[in-house]
Tab-separated table of C-alpha atoms in Angstrom:
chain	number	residue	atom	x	y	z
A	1	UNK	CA	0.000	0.000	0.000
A	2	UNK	CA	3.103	1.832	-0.224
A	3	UNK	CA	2.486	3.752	-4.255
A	4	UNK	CA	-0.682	5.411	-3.527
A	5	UNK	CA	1.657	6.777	-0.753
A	6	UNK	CA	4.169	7.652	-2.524
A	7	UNK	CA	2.363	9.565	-4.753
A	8	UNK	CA	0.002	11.674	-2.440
A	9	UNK	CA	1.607	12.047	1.200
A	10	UNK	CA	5.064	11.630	0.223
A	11	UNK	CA	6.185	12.528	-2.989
A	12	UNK	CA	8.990	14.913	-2.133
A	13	UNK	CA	11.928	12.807	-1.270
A	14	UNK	CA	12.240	11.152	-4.752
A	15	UNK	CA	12.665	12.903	-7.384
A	16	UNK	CA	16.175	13.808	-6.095
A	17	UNK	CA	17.211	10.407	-5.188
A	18	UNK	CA	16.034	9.366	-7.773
A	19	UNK	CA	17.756	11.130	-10.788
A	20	UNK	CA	20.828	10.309	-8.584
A	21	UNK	CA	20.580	6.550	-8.352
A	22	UNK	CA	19.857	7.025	-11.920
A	23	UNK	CA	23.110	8.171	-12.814
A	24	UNK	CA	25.217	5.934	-10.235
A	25	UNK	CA	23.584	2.408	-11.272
A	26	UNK	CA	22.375	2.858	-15.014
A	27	UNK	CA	22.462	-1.310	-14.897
A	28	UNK	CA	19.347	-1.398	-11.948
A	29	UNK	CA	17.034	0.204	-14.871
A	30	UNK	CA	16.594	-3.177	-16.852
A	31	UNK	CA	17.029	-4.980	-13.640
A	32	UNK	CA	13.853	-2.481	-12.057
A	33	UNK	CA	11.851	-2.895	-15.533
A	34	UNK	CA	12.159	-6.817	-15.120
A	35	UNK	CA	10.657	-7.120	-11.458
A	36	UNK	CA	8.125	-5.087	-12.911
A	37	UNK	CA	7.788	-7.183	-15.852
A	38	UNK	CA	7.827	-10.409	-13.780
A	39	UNK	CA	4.920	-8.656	-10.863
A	40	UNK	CA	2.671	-7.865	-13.592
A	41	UNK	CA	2.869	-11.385	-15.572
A	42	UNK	CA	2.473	-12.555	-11.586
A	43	UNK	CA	-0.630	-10.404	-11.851
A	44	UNK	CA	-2.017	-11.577	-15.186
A	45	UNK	CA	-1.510	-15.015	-14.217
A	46	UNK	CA	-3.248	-14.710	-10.686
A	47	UNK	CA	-6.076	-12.925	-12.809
A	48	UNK	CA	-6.579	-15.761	-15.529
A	49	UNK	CA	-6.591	-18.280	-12.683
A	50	UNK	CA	-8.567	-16.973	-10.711
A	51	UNK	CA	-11.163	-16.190	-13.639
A	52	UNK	CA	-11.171	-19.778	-14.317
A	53	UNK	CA	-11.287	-20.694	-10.698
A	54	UNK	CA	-14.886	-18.317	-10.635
A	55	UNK	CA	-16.069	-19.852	-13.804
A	56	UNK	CA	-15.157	-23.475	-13.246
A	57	UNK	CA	-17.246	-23.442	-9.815
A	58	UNK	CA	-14.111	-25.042	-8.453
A	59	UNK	CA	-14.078	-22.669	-6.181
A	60	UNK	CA	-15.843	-23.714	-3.780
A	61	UNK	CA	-13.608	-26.750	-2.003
A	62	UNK	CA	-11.692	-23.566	-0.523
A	63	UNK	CA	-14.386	-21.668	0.160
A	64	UNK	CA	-15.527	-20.862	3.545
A	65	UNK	CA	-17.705	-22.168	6.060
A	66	UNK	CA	-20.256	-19.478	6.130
A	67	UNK	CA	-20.285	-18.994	2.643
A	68	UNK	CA	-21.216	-23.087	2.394
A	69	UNK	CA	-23.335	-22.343	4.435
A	70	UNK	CA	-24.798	-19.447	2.825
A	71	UNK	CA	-24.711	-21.500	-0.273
A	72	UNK	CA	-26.282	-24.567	1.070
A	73	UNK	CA	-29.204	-22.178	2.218
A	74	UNK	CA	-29.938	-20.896	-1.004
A	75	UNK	CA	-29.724	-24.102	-3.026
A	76	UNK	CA	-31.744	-25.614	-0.129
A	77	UNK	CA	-34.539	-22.822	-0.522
A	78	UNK	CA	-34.002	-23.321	-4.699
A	79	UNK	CA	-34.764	-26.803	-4.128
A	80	UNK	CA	-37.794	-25.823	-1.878
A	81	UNK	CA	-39.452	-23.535	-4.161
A	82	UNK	CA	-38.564	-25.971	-7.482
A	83	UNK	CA	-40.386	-28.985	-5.395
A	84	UNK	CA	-43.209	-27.062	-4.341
A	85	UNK	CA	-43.764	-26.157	-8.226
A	86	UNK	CA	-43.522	-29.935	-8.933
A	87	UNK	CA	-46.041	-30.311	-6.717
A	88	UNK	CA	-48.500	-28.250	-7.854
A	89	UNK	CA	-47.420	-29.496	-11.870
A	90	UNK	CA	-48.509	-32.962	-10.679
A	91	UNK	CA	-51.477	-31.580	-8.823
A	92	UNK	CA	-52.461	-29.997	-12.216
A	93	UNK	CA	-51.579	-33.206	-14.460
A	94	UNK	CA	-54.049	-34.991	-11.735
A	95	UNK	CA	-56.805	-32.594	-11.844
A	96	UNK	CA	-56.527	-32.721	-15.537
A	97	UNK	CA	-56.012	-36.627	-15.939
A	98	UNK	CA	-59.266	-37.048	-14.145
A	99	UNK	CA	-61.021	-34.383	-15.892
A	100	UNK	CA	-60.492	-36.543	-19.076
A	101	UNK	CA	-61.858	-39.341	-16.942
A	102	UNK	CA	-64.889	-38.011	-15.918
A	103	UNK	CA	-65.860	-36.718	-19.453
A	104	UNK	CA	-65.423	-39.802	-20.437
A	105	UNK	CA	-67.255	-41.289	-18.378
A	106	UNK	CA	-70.073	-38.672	-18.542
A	107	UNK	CA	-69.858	-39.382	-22.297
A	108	UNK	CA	-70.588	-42.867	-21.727
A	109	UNK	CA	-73.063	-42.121	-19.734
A	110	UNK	CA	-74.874	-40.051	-21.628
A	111	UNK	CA	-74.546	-42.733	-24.015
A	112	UNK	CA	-76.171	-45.348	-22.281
A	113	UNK	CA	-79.362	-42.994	-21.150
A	114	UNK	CA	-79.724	-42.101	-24.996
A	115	UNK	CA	-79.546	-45.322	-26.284
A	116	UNK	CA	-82.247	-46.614	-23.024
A	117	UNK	CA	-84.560	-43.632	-24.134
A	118	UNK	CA	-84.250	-44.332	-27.790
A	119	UNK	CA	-85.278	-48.370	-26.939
A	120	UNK	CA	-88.299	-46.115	-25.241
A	121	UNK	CA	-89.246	-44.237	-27.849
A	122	UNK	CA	-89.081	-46.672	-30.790
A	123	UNK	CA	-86.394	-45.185	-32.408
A	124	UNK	CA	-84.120	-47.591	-32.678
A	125	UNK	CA	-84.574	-51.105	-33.239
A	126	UNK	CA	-84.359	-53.637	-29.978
A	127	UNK	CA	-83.580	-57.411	-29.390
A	128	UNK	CA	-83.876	-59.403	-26.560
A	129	UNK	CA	-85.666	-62.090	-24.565
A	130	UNK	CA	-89.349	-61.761	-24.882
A	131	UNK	CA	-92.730	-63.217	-26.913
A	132	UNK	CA	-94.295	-63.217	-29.908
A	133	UNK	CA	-98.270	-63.207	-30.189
A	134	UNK	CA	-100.124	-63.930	-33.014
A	135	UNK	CA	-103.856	-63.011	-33.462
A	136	UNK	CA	-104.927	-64.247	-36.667
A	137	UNK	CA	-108.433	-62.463	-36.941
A	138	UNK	CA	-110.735	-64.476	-40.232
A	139	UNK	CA	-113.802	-63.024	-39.627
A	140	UNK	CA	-112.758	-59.309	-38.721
A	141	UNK	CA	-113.992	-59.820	-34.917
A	142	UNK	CA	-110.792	-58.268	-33.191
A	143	UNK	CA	-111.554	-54.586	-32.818
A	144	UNK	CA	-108.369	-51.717	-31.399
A	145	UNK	CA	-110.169	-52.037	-27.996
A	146	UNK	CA	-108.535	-55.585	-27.630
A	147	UNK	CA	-105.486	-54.627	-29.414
A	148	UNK	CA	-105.072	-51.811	-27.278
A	149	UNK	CA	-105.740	-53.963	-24.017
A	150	UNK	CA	-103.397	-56.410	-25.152
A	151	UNK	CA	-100.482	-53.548	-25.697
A	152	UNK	CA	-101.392	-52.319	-21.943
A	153	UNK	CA	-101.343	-55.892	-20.781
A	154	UNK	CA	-98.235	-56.202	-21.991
A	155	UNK	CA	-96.916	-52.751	-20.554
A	156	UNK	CA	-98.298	-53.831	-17.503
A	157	UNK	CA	-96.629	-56.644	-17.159
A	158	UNK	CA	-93.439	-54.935	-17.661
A	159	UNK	CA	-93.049	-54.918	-21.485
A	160	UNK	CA	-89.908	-52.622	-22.488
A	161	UNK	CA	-91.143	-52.003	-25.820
A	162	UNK	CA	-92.912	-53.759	-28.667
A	163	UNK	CA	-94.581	-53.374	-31.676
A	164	UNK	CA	-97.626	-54.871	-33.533
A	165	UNK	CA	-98.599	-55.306	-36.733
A	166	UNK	CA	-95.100	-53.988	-37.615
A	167	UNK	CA	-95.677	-50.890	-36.063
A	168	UNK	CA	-93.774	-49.603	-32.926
A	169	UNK	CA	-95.597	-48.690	-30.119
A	170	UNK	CA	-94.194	-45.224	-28.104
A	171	UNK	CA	-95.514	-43.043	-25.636
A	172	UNK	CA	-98.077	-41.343	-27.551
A	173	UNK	CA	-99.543	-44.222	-29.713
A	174	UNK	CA	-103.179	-45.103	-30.857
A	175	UNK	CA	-104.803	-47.874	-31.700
A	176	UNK	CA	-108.172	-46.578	-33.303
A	177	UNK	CA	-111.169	-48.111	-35.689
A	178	UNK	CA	-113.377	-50.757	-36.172
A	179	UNK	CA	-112.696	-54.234	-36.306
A	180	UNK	CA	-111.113	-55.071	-39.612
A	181	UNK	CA	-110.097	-51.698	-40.086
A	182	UNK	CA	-107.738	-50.767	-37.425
A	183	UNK	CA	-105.608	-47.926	-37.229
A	184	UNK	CA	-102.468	-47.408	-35.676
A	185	UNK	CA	-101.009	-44.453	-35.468
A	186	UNK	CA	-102.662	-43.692	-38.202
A	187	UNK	CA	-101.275	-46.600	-39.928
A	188	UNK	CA	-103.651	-48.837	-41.564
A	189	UNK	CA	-102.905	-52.973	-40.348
A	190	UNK	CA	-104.730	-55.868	-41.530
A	191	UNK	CA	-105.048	-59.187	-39.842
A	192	UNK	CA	-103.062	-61.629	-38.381
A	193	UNK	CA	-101.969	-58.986	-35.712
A	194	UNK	CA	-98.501	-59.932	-34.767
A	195	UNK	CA	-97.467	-58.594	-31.436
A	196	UNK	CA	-93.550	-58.510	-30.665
A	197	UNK	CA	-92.691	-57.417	-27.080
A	198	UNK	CA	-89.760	-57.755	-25.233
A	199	UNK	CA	-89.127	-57.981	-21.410
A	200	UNK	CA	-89.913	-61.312	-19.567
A	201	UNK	CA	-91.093	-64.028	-21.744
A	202	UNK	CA	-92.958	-65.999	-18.709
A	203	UNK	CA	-94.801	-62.971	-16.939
A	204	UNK	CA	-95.685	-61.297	-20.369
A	205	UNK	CA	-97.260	-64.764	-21.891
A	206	UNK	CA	-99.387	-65.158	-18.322
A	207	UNK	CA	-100.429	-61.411	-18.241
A	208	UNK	CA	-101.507	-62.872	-21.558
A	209	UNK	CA	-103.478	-65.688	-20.340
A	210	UNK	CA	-105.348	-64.472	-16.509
A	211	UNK	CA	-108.968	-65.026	-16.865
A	212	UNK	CA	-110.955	-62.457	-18.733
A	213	UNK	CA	-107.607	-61.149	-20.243
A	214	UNK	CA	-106.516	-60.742	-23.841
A	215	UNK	CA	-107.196	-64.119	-24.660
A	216	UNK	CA	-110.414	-64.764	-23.297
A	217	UNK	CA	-111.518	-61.669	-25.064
A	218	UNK	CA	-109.867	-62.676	-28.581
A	219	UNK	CA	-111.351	-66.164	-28.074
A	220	UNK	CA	-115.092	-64.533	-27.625
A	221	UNK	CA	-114.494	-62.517	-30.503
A	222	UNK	CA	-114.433	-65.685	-32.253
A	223	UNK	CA	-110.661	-65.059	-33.588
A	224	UNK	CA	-107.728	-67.744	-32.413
A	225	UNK	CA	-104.193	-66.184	-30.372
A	226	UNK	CA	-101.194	-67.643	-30.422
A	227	UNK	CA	-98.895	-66.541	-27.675
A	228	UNK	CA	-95.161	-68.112	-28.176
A	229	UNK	CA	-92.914	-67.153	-25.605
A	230	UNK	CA	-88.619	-67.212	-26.888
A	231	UNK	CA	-85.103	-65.892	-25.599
A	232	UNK	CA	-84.515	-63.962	-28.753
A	233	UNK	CA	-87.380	-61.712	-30.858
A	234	UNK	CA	-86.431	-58.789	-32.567
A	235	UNK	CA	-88.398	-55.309	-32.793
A	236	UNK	CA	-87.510	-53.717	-35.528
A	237	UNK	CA	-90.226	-51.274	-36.560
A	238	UNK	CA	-89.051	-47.611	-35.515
A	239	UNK	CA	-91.377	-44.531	-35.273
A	240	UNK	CA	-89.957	-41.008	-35.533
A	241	UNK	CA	-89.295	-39.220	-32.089
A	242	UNK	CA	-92.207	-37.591	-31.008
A	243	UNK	CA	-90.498	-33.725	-31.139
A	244	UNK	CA	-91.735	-31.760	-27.763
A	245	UNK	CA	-93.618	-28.934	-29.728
A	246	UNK	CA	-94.243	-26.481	-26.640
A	247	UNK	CA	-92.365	-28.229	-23.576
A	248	UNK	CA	-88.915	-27.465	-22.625
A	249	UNK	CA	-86.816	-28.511	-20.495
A	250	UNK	CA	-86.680	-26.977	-17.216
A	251	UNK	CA	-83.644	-25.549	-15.419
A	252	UNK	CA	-82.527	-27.744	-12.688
A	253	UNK	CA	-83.169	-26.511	-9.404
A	254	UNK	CA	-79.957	-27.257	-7.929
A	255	UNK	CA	-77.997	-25.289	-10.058
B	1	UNK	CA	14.445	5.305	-14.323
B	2	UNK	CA	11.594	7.647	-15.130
B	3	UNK	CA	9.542	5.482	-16.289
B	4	UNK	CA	8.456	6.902	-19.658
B	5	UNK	CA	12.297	5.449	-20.424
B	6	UNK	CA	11.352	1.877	-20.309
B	7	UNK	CA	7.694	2.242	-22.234
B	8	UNK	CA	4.234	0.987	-20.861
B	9	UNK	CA	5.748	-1.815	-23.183
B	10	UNK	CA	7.124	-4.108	-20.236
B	11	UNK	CA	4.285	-4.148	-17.336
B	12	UNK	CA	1.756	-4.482	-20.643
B	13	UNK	CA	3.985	-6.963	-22.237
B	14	UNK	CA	4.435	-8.788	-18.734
B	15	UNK	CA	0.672	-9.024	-18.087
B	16	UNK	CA	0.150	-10.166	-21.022
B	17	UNK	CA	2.602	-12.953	-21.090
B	18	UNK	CA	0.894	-13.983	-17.551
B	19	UNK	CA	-2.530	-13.944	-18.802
B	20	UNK	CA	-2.108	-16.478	-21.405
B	21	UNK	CA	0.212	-18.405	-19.084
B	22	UNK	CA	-2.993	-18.764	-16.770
B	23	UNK	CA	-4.869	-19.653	-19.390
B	24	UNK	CA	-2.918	-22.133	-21.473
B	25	UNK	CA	-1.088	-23.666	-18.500
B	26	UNK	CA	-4.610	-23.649	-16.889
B	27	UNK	CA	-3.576	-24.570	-13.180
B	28	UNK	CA	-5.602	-25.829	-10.063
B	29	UNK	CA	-5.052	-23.982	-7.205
B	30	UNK	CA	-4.346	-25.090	-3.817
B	31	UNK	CA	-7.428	-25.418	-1.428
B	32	UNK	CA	-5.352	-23.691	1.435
B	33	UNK	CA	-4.695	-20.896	-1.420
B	34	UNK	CA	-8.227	-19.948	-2.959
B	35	UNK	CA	-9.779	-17.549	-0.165
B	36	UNK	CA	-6.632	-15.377	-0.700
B	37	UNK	CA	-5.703	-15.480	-4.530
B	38	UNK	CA	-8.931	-13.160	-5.214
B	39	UNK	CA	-7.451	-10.738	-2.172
B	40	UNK	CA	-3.972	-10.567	-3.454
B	41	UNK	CA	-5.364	-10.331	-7.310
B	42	UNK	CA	-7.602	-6.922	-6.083
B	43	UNK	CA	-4.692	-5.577	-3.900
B	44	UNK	CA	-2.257	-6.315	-6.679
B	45	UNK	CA	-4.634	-4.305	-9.021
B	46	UNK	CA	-4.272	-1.263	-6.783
B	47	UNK	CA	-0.448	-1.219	-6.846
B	48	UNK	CA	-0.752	-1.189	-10.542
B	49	UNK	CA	-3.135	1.621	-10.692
B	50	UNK	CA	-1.065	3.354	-8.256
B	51	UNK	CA	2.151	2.896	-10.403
B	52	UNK	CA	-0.039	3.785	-13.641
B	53	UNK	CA	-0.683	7.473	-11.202
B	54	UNK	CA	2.593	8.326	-10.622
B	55	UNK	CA	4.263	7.466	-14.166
B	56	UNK	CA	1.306	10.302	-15.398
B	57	UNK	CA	2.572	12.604	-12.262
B	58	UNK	CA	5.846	11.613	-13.166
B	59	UNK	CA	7.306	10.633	-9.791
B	60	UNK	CA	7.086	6.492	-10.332
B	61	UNK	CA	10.005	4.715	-8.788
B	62	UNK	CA	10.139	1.248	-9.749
B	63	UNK	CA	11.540	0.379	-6.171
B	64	UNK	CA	8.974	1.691	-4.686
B	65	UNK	CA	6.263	0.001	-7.079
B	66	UNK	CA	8.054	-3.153	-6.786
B	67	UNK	CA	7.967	-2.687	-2.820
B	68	UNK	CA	4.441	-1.551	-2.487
B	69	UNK	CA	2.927	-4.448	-5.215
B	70	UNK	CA	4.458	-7.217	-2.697
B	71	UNK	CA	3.424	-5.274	0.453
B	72	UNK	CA	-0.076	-4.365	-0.576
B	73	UNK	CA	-0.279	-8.269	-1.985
B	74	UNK	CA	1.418	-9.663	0.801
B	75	UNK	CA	-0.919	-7.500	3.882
B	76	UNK	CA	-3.812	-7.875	1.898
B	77	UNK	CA	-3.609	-11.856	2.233
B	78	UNK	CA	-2.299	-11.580	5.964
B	79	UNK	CA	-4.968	-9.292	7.124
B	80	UNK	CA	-7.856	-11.843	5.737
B	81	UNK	CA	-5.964	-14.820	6.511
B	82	UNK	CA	-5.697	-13.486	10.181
B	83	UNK	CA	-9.271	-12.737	9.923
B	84	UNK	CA	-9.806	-16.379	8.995
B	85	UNK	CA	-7.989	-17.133	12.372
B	86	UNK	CA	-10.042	-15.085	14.067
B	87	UNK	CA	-13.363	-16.564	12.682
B	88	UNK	CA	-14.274	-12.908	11.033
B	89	UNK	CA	-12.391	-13.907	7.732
B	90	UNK	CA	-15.485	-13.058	5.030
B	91	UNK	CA	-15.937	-9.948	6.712
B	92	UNK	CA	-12.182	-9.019	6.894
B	93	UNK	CA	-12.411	-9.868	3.457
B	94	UNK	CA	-14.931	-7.848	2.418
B	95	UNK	CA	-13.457	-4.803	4.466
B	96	UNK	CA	-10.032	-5.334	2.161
B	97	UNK	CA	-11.875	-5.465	-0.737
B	98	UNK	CA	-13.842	-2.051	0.308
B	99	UNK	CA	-10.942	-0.388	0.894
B	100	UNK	CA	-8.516	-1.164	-2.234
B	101	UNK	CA	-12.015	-0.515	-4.271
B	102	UNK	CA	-11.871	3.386	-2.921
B	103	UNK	CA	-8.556	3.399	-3.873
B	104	UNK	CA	-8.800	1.906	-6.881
B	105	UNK	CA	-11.586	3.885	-7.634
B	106	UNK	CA	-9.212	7.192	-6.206
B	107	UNK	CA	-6.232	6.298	-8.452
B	108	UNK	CA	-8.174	5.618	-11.321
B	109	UNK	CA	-10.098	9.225	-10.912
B	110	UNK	CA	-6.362	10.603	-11.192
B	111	UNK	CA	-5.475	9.123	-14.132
B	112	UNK	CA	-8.469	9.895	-15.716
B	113	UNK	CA	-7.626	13.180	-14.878
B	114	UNK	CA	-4.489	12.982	-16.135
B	115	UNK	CA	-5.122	11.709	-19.999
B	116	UNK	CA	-8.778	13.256	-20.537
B	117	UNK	CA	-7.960	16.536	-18.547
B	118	UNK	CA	-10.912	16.065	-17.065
């Protein structure tokens, strides 16, 4: 600390001396320019190292305790903060992962109640265990009346959907006219009536059969019935969906 | 030796030479060695600004550059080495490196005064 000295507090006592020593040893100025020569490349080389030392993140086997230490606390509150946002990443992927699992399972849902209303409404065709009834009619002595308490028989006795005389039967079907010119739906059907229902074969075919029921009534008419129970029928026939012309739906309540 | 005799030629030429020493030769350094090699690097900075000062005021002595470069280096390294002793060693540190900033800062405001006249 001895230049900064020499050039503010105590400058007077060289210049003298110094043009002096100049003249008595002329051989100490290459000598002098040397040691300077050598300090600085001393300098330069304690600069590069210690440039690479910064860089190479070497230094820290020689560093000191409480800078570990102050080192170890920040990487430690790094590692907090980048765990933390893990967290809530996986938290997210979760939330999302079963938001895809819920919509899909709301689609299939959905699915399943449009496919159950559909069977409903006729319009789509249905298979499954059930019976077949035939009312073959000669003499034009079955009138809608028996037709119609056959289909609510059948409904009664727990009939998922059916059709007869190739037409489906939905909510808002009618079985009108005479007998031997029946009407359903508007739909014209001539005789032998075949009914197609499906739900239990066993409990439709004896709704079929208690006394006083369809078949009594088709037997008085004078016509025959033939009631065949089987664990496969098809209904086919579909009927357009009956479009809601002035009801909507309401707004759920606990929304 | 006024030093406009010699050149800026040998301290640049010198520093130069070390530089690329450093960097080709590329050397660890020693554990014991690290918390002092920045120290001596800063105080051996303000000898060198020092001797840049009074080559512009023309009064540089190369004895006394060459004594105050090892002395500044030298107490520099002892004072934070004894303040590693002592348990206060980043601090001590930090108080070296304060004070051979002002300086540095000091010198360098002369010589600035010195080439830009301002």
């Amino acid at each position: 600390m001895a230049t900064d000295d020499a050039t503010t507090t105590d400058p007077g006592p060289h210049p003298e001396p110094e043009q002096a020593r100049e003249k008595a040893a002329p051989t100490r100025s290459w000598f002098a320019g040397l040691l300077i020569a050598v300090l600085c490349a001393l300098l330069g080389f304690a600069l590069a190292v210690q440039l690479r030392t910064v860089d190479s993140d070497q230094g820290l086997a020689g560093a000191r305790e409480e800078d570990l230490a102050r080192i170890l606390a920040d990487l430690q509150s790094r590692q907090d903060r980048l765990r933390s946002e893990i967290n809530e990443q996986q938290d997210l992927l979760e939330q999302l992962g079963s938001g895809e699992d819920s919509a899909a399972a709301a689609v299939e849902e959905a699915r399943r109640q449009a496919e159950a209303l559909a069977i409903l409404n006729g319009t789509i065709a249905a298979e499954g265990p059930g019976l077949t009834i035939t009312i073959s009619d000669p003499d034009s002595t079955v009138d809608s009346a028996i037709l119609l308490d056959a289909v609510q028989e059948l409904r009664g006795a727990g009939a998922e959907t059916m059709q007869v005389a190739g037409v489906r039967v939905g909510v808002s079907t009618a079985l009108v006219g005479e007998a031997g010119d029946i009407r359903i739906d508007g739909i014209a059907v001539e005789a032998p009536y075949v009914i197609v229902a499906i739900g239990d074969g066993q409990t439709l075919s004896t709704a079929m059969q208690i006394p006083g029921g369809v078949e009594d009534k088709v037997l008085q008419a004078g016509a025959s019935i033939d009631i065949v129970p089987a664990d496969q029928v098809v209904v086919d026939a579909l009927r357009p969906l009956d479009e809601p012309e002035y009801a909507e739906p309401a707004p759920d309540p606990d929304d | 030796m006024r030093g406009l005799r010699t050149g800026p030629l040998i301290p640049i030429l010198g520093l130069l030479v070390g530089i690329s020493a450093g960097i080709l030769l590329d050397p660890s350094v020693p554990t014991e060695l690290q918390p002092y090699l920045p120290i001596a690097v800063v105080a051996a900075l303000d000898a060198v600004f020092g001797g840049i000062r009074a080559r512009l005021d023309n009064i540089f002595d190369a004895k006394v550059f060459v004594v105050s470069f090892i002395s500044n280096v030298v107490i520099a390294a002892l004072i934070v080495f004894l303040g590693d002793q002592l348990g206060v060693g980043a601090q001590l540190s930090t108080a070296v490196i304060v004070v051979l900033g002002i300086r540095i800062f000091g010198n360098a405001a002369a010589i600035r005064r010195h080439v830009f006249r301002a």
